[in-house]
């Protein structure tokens, strides 16, 4: 480690150059990152919603739509506005009438359909034109067209980042020992953050959640690493010159910081096993952020410490962080009182947290901040109510089964309407899928009967149905939708002559029919739309989804898929139980493994896990007690992060106490422990708490806001517990900790050397000669010893010939 540290310090200009190149590259590569704005994209591939979405994307055209509400207008004004909307280039259709579904309380609701696929940029252009056209009105637009969500989040996170930066700088100044250390920490962190964001393109696409909160969580989770190296440097610099102090500090900090990061990485790693792949997405992005932060601390920060060393020496100031001896004294006085009370609170919190009302969609969530889209959606919902529409995808080709299925669905009170090709009226009472003979088709379209008969003959030949041509076409019946489309194609090719009026009628009918077919019928599947008189989620809604599957099962053996918000939330609810159990177990397993390796005591590992797990239970007792809903993903991610990061606070206190209790009375040891640990706790903990609270209260996206609120509240609870509960547990559990301690026997080797011998580490054996140095040193004489740690080696004869070692520290 010493050699590695010396190389890093001496080659600092090389590392400055490397980081400069990486930062410049990352500023450009930042734009290469694709951001996924839909949570449904992260559903498991075997989920019904994911399968249905894949089919719909491959087989159907989905036009862009928007609900446009204009308030404070008369009905006559609304009719005029509907006509103006229809005239906007790019608008395919506008639905508006005098019913309460479209005009109510001096407000009009227009259902607008664009002429382009919902993913086409022309939809956005049309939407912008519509918004501009009616900008003087009190207008509210609810649509999925465009990428407004990501843009809103980016703008909100920019504001959050500014506030967080101000608070972070203030915290660093208040907890610093010298003013010049603040720019060192900020340059170190900004470099890591920029490189992390710029390297996200390596993943191809990341979620909007990862893209927006990573920079702030990266700061909160990794600031400890830089502080640990800084404090090591300041301690070493009290007796060593700057270069030697940085080398010594870095050689000691690398294993300490690496071990500390393992608990955080363990918590994040648990997220990657979630069936809902948003956990994997956030996990790998944040783990990469931790690794980049580690590399930056290990390779860039030593050079920065050297660069700012003179300023650090010149800008020392008094310690602004007060002593908190009263906390240690309180802990010793209440060591037999607080732990039993905490156990009772723990039992209650565990019970409450299990009764939390988890939700799987946004319909039952509210956020402290509302963006324009949310305000518009709420206004439309409050005035005209909400609509819960599902798509039912079934194998195509059986129009009779589709008609029966639609009819049975509409017979249920839970269904507002069910629409498919089989129940859309074409004209004069005929549905699109009704089969018509040549006589019926000629009467419907006013086409000459002989011409209609000839058309049917051409169709039969095209379909290789020669028997109908031979036996007679009078009884040959063809679905109306197929015949309309076939007739249009024959007219366009000049095979069937029609007069001008009939051509115009046919052209208008063809456009409507073809649009319906492209949206509702694909090569292998048909799509039906079902509007429910039920909320998006809830036991009643989920139960009726099962009913829809049973009804569809009467007419189709398999390949039936429901797609929509309700089905999406149903799939998430089914996956949550497994994900919750898996993430909780893995988080504990990963973290307790690190604790066992760190403390070599089963007792202390269990006690620390109990404290942090207790903080998670208490954290999610608050939503239960306040009757608030919790988005399931916010719970999974926040609890993983809380377990992985907040355990560090417990480790800081436990490590200090474990070290001091053998040197002084337990009361003095716990007092000194709290005084020494407080600056680290208040700096790191406050940053995490502030970061979470800002995210939770200044972002409008429910997922991100929920994660922020849970992390902010959970960190505050963890800090309270590790300061006012953990010390008492350590004092009371001393005997348990000692009895459950174990040692790992590392094989030791006996080495012998004679001459100029370099020693770095703890040895046990006979030494004959003169020792130059303290911990590391030179032995002139015979050495025959067990090397329990470190190294022992014979220096070269060239050094021996020099007689004296010129630099003892080297």
PDB file of N, CA and C in Angstrom, residues 242-295:
ATOM      1  N   UNK A 242       4.167  17.221   4.177  1.00  0.00           N
ATOM      2  CA  UNK A 242       2.971  17.022   3.364  1.00  0.00           C
ATOM      3  C   UNK A 242       3.033  15.741   2.530  1.00  0.00           C
ATOM      4  N   UNK A 243       4.140  15.537   1.785  1.00  0.00           N
ATOM      5  CA  UNK A 243       4.237  14.365   0.913  1.00  0.00           C
ATOM      6  C   UNK A 243       4.133  13.079   1.707  1.00  0.00           C
ATOM      7  N   UNK A 244       4.928  12.962   2.764  1.00  0.00           N
ATOM      8  CA  UNK A 244       4.924  11.749   3.569  1.00  0.00           C
ATOM      9  C   UNK A 244       3.574  11.568   4.265  1.00  0.00           C
ATOM     10  N   UNK A 245       2.964  12.670   4.663  1.00  0.00           N
ATOM     11  CA  UNK A 245       1.662  12.600   5.333  1.00  0.00           C
ATOM     12  C   UNK A 245       0.591  12.060   4.387  1.00  0.00           C
ATOM     13  N   UNK A 246       0.613  12.533   3.125  1.00  0.00           N
ATOM     14  CA  UNK A 246      -0.376  12.051   2.144  1.00  0.00           C
ATOM     15  C   UNK A 246      -0.147  10.577   1.848  1.00  0.00           C
ATOM     16  N   UNK A 247       1.121  10.179   1.673  1.00  0.00           N
ATOM     17  CA  UNK A 247       1.429   8.771   1.380  1.00  0.00           C
ATOM     18  C   UNK A 247       0.975   7.872   2.525  1.00  0.00           C
ATOM     19  N   UNK A 248       1.318   8.267   3.747  1.00  0.00           N
ATOM     20  CA  UNK A 248       0.931   7.457   4.908  1.00  0.00           C
ATOM     21  C   UNK A 248      -0.590   7.408   5.061  1.00  0.00           C
ATOM     22  N   UNK A 249      -1.231   8.570   4.915  1.00  0.00           N
ATOM     23  CA  UNK A 249      -2.692   8.630   5.051  1.00  0.00           C
ATOM     24  C   UNK A 249      -3.370   7.760   3.998  1.00  0.00           C
ATOM     25  N   UNK A 250      -2.909   7.848   2.759  1.00  0.00           N
ATOM     26  CA  UNK A 250      -3.527   7.078   1.683  1.00  0.00           C
ATOM     27  C   UNK A 250      -3.312   5.584   1.879  1.00  0.00           C
ATOM     28  N   UNK A 251      -2.103   5.182   2.312  1.00  0.00           N
ATOM     29  CA  UNK A 251      -1.833   3.752   2.518  1.00  0.00           C
ATOM     30  C   UNK A 251      -2.736   3.174   3.602  1.00  0.00           C
ATOM     31  N   UNK A 252      -3.063   3.989   4.605  1.00  0.00           N
ATOM     32  CA  UNK A 252      -3.960   3.521   5.670  1.00  0.00           C
ATOM     33  C   UNK A 252      -5.424   3.624   5.258  1.00  0.00           C
ATOM     34  N   UNK A 253      -5.751   4.634   4.439  1.00  0.00           N
ATOM     35  CA  UNK A 253      -7.153   4.900   4.109  1.00  0.00           C
ATOM     36  C   UNK A 253      -7.713   3.946   3.061  1.00  0.00           C
ATOM     37  N   UNK A 254      -6.861   3.477   2.150  1.00  0.00           N
ATOM     38  CA  UNK A 254      -7.372   2.615   1.075  1.00  0.00           C
ATOM     39  C   UNK A 254      -8.104   1.391   1.625  1.00  0.00           C
ATOM     40  N   UNK A 255      -7.506   0.604   2.529  1.00  0.00           N
ATOM     41  CA  UNK A 255      -8.263  -0.550   3.056  1.00  0.00           C
ATOM     42  C   UNK A 255      -9.458  -0.136   3.911  1.00  0.00           C
ATOM     43  N   UNK A 256      -9.327   0.951   4.682  1.00  0.00           N
ATOM     44  CA  UNK A 256     -10.430   1.389   5.535  1.00  0.00           C
ATOM     45  C   UNK A 256     -11.624   1.848   4.705  1.00  0.00           C
ATOM     46  N   UNK A 257     -11.349   2.691   3.706  1.00  0.00           N
ATOM     47  CA  UNK A 257     -12.432   3.217   2.867  1.00  0.00           C
ATOM     48  C   UNK A 257     -13.061   2.099   2.040  1.00  0.00           C
ATOM     49  N   UNK A 258     -12.233   1.205   1.524  1.00  0.00           N
ATOM     50  CA  UNK A 258     -12.759   0.078   0.737  1.00  0.00           C
ATOM     51  C   UNK A 258     -13.697  -0.779   1.575  1.00  0.00           C
ATOM     52  N   UNK A 259     -13.302  -1.036   2.812  1.00  0.00           N
ATOM     53  CA  UNK A 259     -14.162  -1.828   3.708  1.00  0.00           C
ATOM     54  C   UNK A 259     -15.456  -1.083   4.012  1.00  0.00           C
ATOM     55  N   UNK A 260     -15.355   0.227   4.229  1.00  0.00           N
ATOM     56  CA  UNK A 260     -16.542   1.020   4.524  1.00  0.00           C
ATOM     57  C   UNK A 260     -17.521   1.011   3.355  1.00  0.00           C
ATOM     58  N   UNK A 261     -16.983   1.038   2.142  1.00  0.00           N
ATOM     59  CA  UNK A 261     -17.856   1.091   0.958  1.00  0.00           C
ATOM     60  C   UNK A 261     -18.613  -0.211   0.742  1.00  0.00           C
ATOM     61  N   UNK A 262     -18.109  -1.312   1.311  1.00  0.00           N
ATOM     62  CA  UNK A 262     -18.734  -2.611   1.068  1.00  0.00           C
ATOM     63  C   UNK A 262     -20.162  -2.676   1.593  1.00  0.00           C
ATOM     64  N   UNK A 263     -20.446  -2.005   2.713  1.00  0.00           N
ATOM     65  CA  UNK A 263     -21.819  -2.041   3.234  1.00  0.00           C
ATOM     66  C   UNK A 263     -22.762  -1.320   2.288  1.00  0.00           C
ATOM     67  N   UNK A 264     -22.319  -0.174   1.756  1.00  0.00           N
ATOM     68  CA  UNK A 264     -23.148   0.564   0.799  1.00  0.00           C
ATOM     69  C   UNK A 264     -23.358  -0.254  -0.469  1.00  0.00           C
ATOM     70  N   UNK A 265     -22.283  -0.824  -0.977  1.00  0.00           N
ATOM     71  CA  UNK A 265     -22.378  -1.635  -2.192  1.00  0.00           C
ATOM     72  C   UNK A 265     -23.267  -2.856  -1.947  1.00  0.00           C
ATOM     73  N   UNK A 266     -23.191  -3.430  -0.739  1.00  0.00           N
ATOM     74  CA  UNK A 266     -24.036  -4.577  -0.411  1.00  0.00           C
ATOM     75  C   UNK A 266     -25.514  -4.243  -0.481  1.00  0.00           C
ATOM     76  N   UNK A 267     -25.895  -3.092   0.083  1.00  0.00           N
ATOM     77  CA  UNK A 267     -27.293  -2.672   0.033  1.00  0.00           C
ATOM     78  C   UNK A 267     -27.758  -2.432  -1.390  1.00  0.00           C
ATOM     79  N   UNK A 268     -26.897  -1.804  -2.204  1.00  0.00           N
ATOM     80  CA  UNK A 268     -27.244  -1.536  -3.600  1.00  0.00           C
ATOM     81  C   UNK A 268     -27.278  -2.823  -4.413  1.00  0.00           C
ATOM     82  N   UNK A 269     -26.372  -3.739  -4.103  1.00  0.00           N
ATOM     83  CA  UNK A 269     -26.325  -5.006  -4.826  1.00  0.00           C
ATOM     84  C   UNK A 269     -27.612  -5.796  -4.637  1.00  0.00           C
ATOM     85  N   UNK A 270     -28.185  -5.695  -3.451  1.00  0.00           N
ATOM     86  CA  UNK A 270     -29.441  -6.410  -3.187  1.00  0.00           C
ATOM     87  C   UNK A 270     -30.548  -5.935  -4.131  1.00  0.00           C
ATOM     88  N   UNK A 271     -30.519  -4.637  -4.490  1.00  0.00           N
ATOM     89  CA  UNK A 271     -31.540  -4.095  -5.390  1.00  0.00           C
ATOM     90  C   UNK A 271     -31.484  -4.727  -6.775  1.00  0.00           C
ATOM     91  N   UNK A 272     -30.309  -5.146  -7.200  1.00  0.00           N
ATOM     92  CA  UNK A 272     -30.157  -5.668  -8.565  1.00  0.00           C
ATOM     93  C   UNK A 272     -30.844  -7.016  -8.759  1.00  0.00           C
ATOM     94  N   UNK A 273     -31.254  -7.660  -7.660  1.00  0.00           N
ATOM     95  CA  UNK A 273     -31.919  -8.956  -7.765  1.00  0.00           C
ATOM     96  C   UNK A 273     -33.436  -8.827  -7.877  1.00  0.00           C
ATOM     97  N   UNK A 274     -33.939  -7.582  -7.889  1.00  0.00           N
ATOM     98  CA  UNK A 274     -35.381  -7.381  -7.993  1.00  0.00           C
ATOM     99  C   UNK A 274     -35.906  -7.878  -9.339  1.00  0.00           C
ATOM    100  N   UNK A 275     -37.084  -8.484  -9.314  1.00  0.00           N
ATOM    101  CA  UNK A 275     -37.727  -8.914 -10.560  1.00  0.00           C
ATOM    102  C   UNK A 275     -38.141  -7.702 -11.371  1.00  0.00           C
ATOM    103  N   UNK A 276     -38.576  -6.652 -10.684  1.00  0.00           N
ATOM    104  CA  UNK A 276     -38.876  -5.378 -11.341  1.00  0.00           C
ATOM    105  C   UNK A 276     -37.530  -4.717 -11.643  1.00  0.00           C
ATOM    106  N   UNK A 277     -37.144  -4.655 -12.885  1.00  0.00           N
ATOM    107  CA  UNK A 277     -35.769  -4.360 -13.282  1.00  0.00           C
ATOM    108  C   UNK A 277     -35.350  -2.912 -13.043  1.00  0.00           C
ATOM    109  N   UNK A 278     -36.227  -2.075 -12.561  1.00  0.00           N
ATOM    110  CA  UNK A 278     -35.809  -0.723 -12.184  1.00  0.00           C
ATOM    111  C   UNK A 278     -34.815  -0.797 -11.034  1.00  0.00           C
ATOM    112  N   UNK A 279     -34.942  -1.844 -10.199  1.00  0.00           N
ATOM    113  CA  UNK A 279     -33.988  -2.040  -9.105  1.00  0.00           C
ATOM    114  C   UNK A 279     -32.602  -2.342  -9.639  1.00  0.00           C
ATOM    115  N   UNK A 280     -32.527  -3.184 -10.667  1.00  0.00           N
ATOM    116  CA  UNK A 280     -31.239  -3.481 -11.290  1.00  0.00           C
ATOM    117  C   UNK A 280     -30.644  -2.221 -11.897  1.00  0.00           C
ATOM    118  N   UNK A 281     -31.500  -1.445 -12.565  1.00  0.00           N
ATOM    119  CA  UNK A 281     -31.035  -0.210 -13.204  1.00  0.00           C
ATOM    120  C   UNK A 281     -30.439   0.750 -12.177  1.00  0.00           C
ATOM    121  N   UNK A 282     -31.174   1.022 -11.108  1.00  0.00           N
ATOM    122  CA  UNK A 282     -30.663   1.932 -10.082  1.00  0.00           C
ATOM    123  C   UNK A 282     -29.458   1.343  -9.372  1.00  0.00           C
ATOM    124  N   UNK A 283     -29.485   0.049  -9.142  1.00  0.00           N
ATOM    125  CA  UNK A 283     -28.382  -0.598  -8.431  1.00  0.00           C
ATOM    126  C   UNK A 283     -27.061  -0.457  -9.152  1.00  0.00           C
ATOM    127  N   UNK A 284     -27.052  -0.789 -10.455  1.00  0.00           N
ATOM    128  CA  UNK A 284     -25.780  -0.747 -11.181  1.00  0.00           C
ATOM    129  C   UNK A 284     -25.296   0.678 -11.402  1.00  0.00           C
ATOM    130  N   UNK A 285     -26.239   1.610 -11.606  1.00  0.00           N
ATOM    131  CA  UNK A 285     -25.832   3.009 -11.800  1.00  0.00           C
ATOM    132  C   UNK A 285     -25.215   3.559 -10.515  1.00  0.00           C
ATOM    133  N   UNK A 286     -25.828   3.257  -9.357  1.00  0.00           N
ATOM    134  CA  UNK A 286     -25.302   3.762  -8.086  1.00  0.00           C
ATOM    135  C   UNK A 286     -24.029   3.025  -7.663  1.00  0.00           C
ATOM    136  N   UNK A 287     -23.943   1.724  -7.949  1.00  0.00           N
ATOM    137  CA  UNK A 287     -22.696   0.999  -7.640  1.00  0.00           C
ATOM    138  C   UNK A 287     -21.551   1.572  -8.461  1.00  0.00           C
ATOM    139  N   UNK A 288     -21.818   1.873  -9.729  1.00  0.00           N
ATOM    140  CA  UNK A 288     -20.786   2.509 -10.551  1.00  0.00           C
ATOM    141  C   UNK A 288     -20.398   3.866  -9.960  1.00  0.00           C
ATOM    142  N   UNK A 289     -21.377   4.582  -9.443  1.00  0.00           N
ATOM    143  CA  UNK A 289     -21.084   5.878  -8.822  1.00  0.00           C
ATOM    144  C   UNK A 289     -20.174   5.719  -7.610  1.00  0.00           C
ATOM    145  N   UNK A 290     -20.412   4.671  -6.821  1.00  0.00           N
ATOM    146  CA  UNK A 290     -19.567   4.422  -5.647  1.00  0.00           C
ATOM    147  C   UNK A 290     -18.144   4.087  -6.074  1.00  0.00           C
ATOM    148  N   UNK A 291     -18.003   3.206  -7.077  1.00  0.00           N
ATOM    149  CA  UNK A 291     -16.674   2.824  -7.543  1.00  0.00           C
ATOM    150  C   UNK A 291     -15.911   4.031  -8.092  1.00  0.00           C
ATOM    151  N   UNK A 292     -16.600   4.866  -8.853  1.00  0.00           N
ATOM    152  CA  UNK A 292     -15.935   6.056  -9.405  1.00  0.00           C
ATOM    153  C   UNK A 292     -15.546   7.010  -8.283  1.00  0.00           C
ATOM    154  N   UNK A 293     -16.393   7.131  -7.265  1.00  0.00           N
ATOM    155  CA  UNK A 293     -16.052   7.973  -6.116  1.00  0.00           C
ATOM    156  C   UNK A 293     -14.820   7.438  -5.392  1.00  0.00           C
ATOM    157  N   UNK A 294     -14.751   6.108  -5.237  1.00  0.00           N
ATOM    158  CA  UNK A 294     -13.579   5.488  -4.603  1.00  0.00           C
ATOM    159  C   UNK A 294     -12.306   5.765  -5.400  1.00  0.00           C
ATOM    160  N   UNK A 295     -12.380   5.541  -6.708  1.00  0.00           N
ATOM    161  CA  UNK A 295     -11.198   5.743  -7.554  1.00  0.00           C
ATOM    162  C   UNK A 295     -10.764   7.203  -7.516  1.00  0.00           C
TER     163      UNK A 295
END
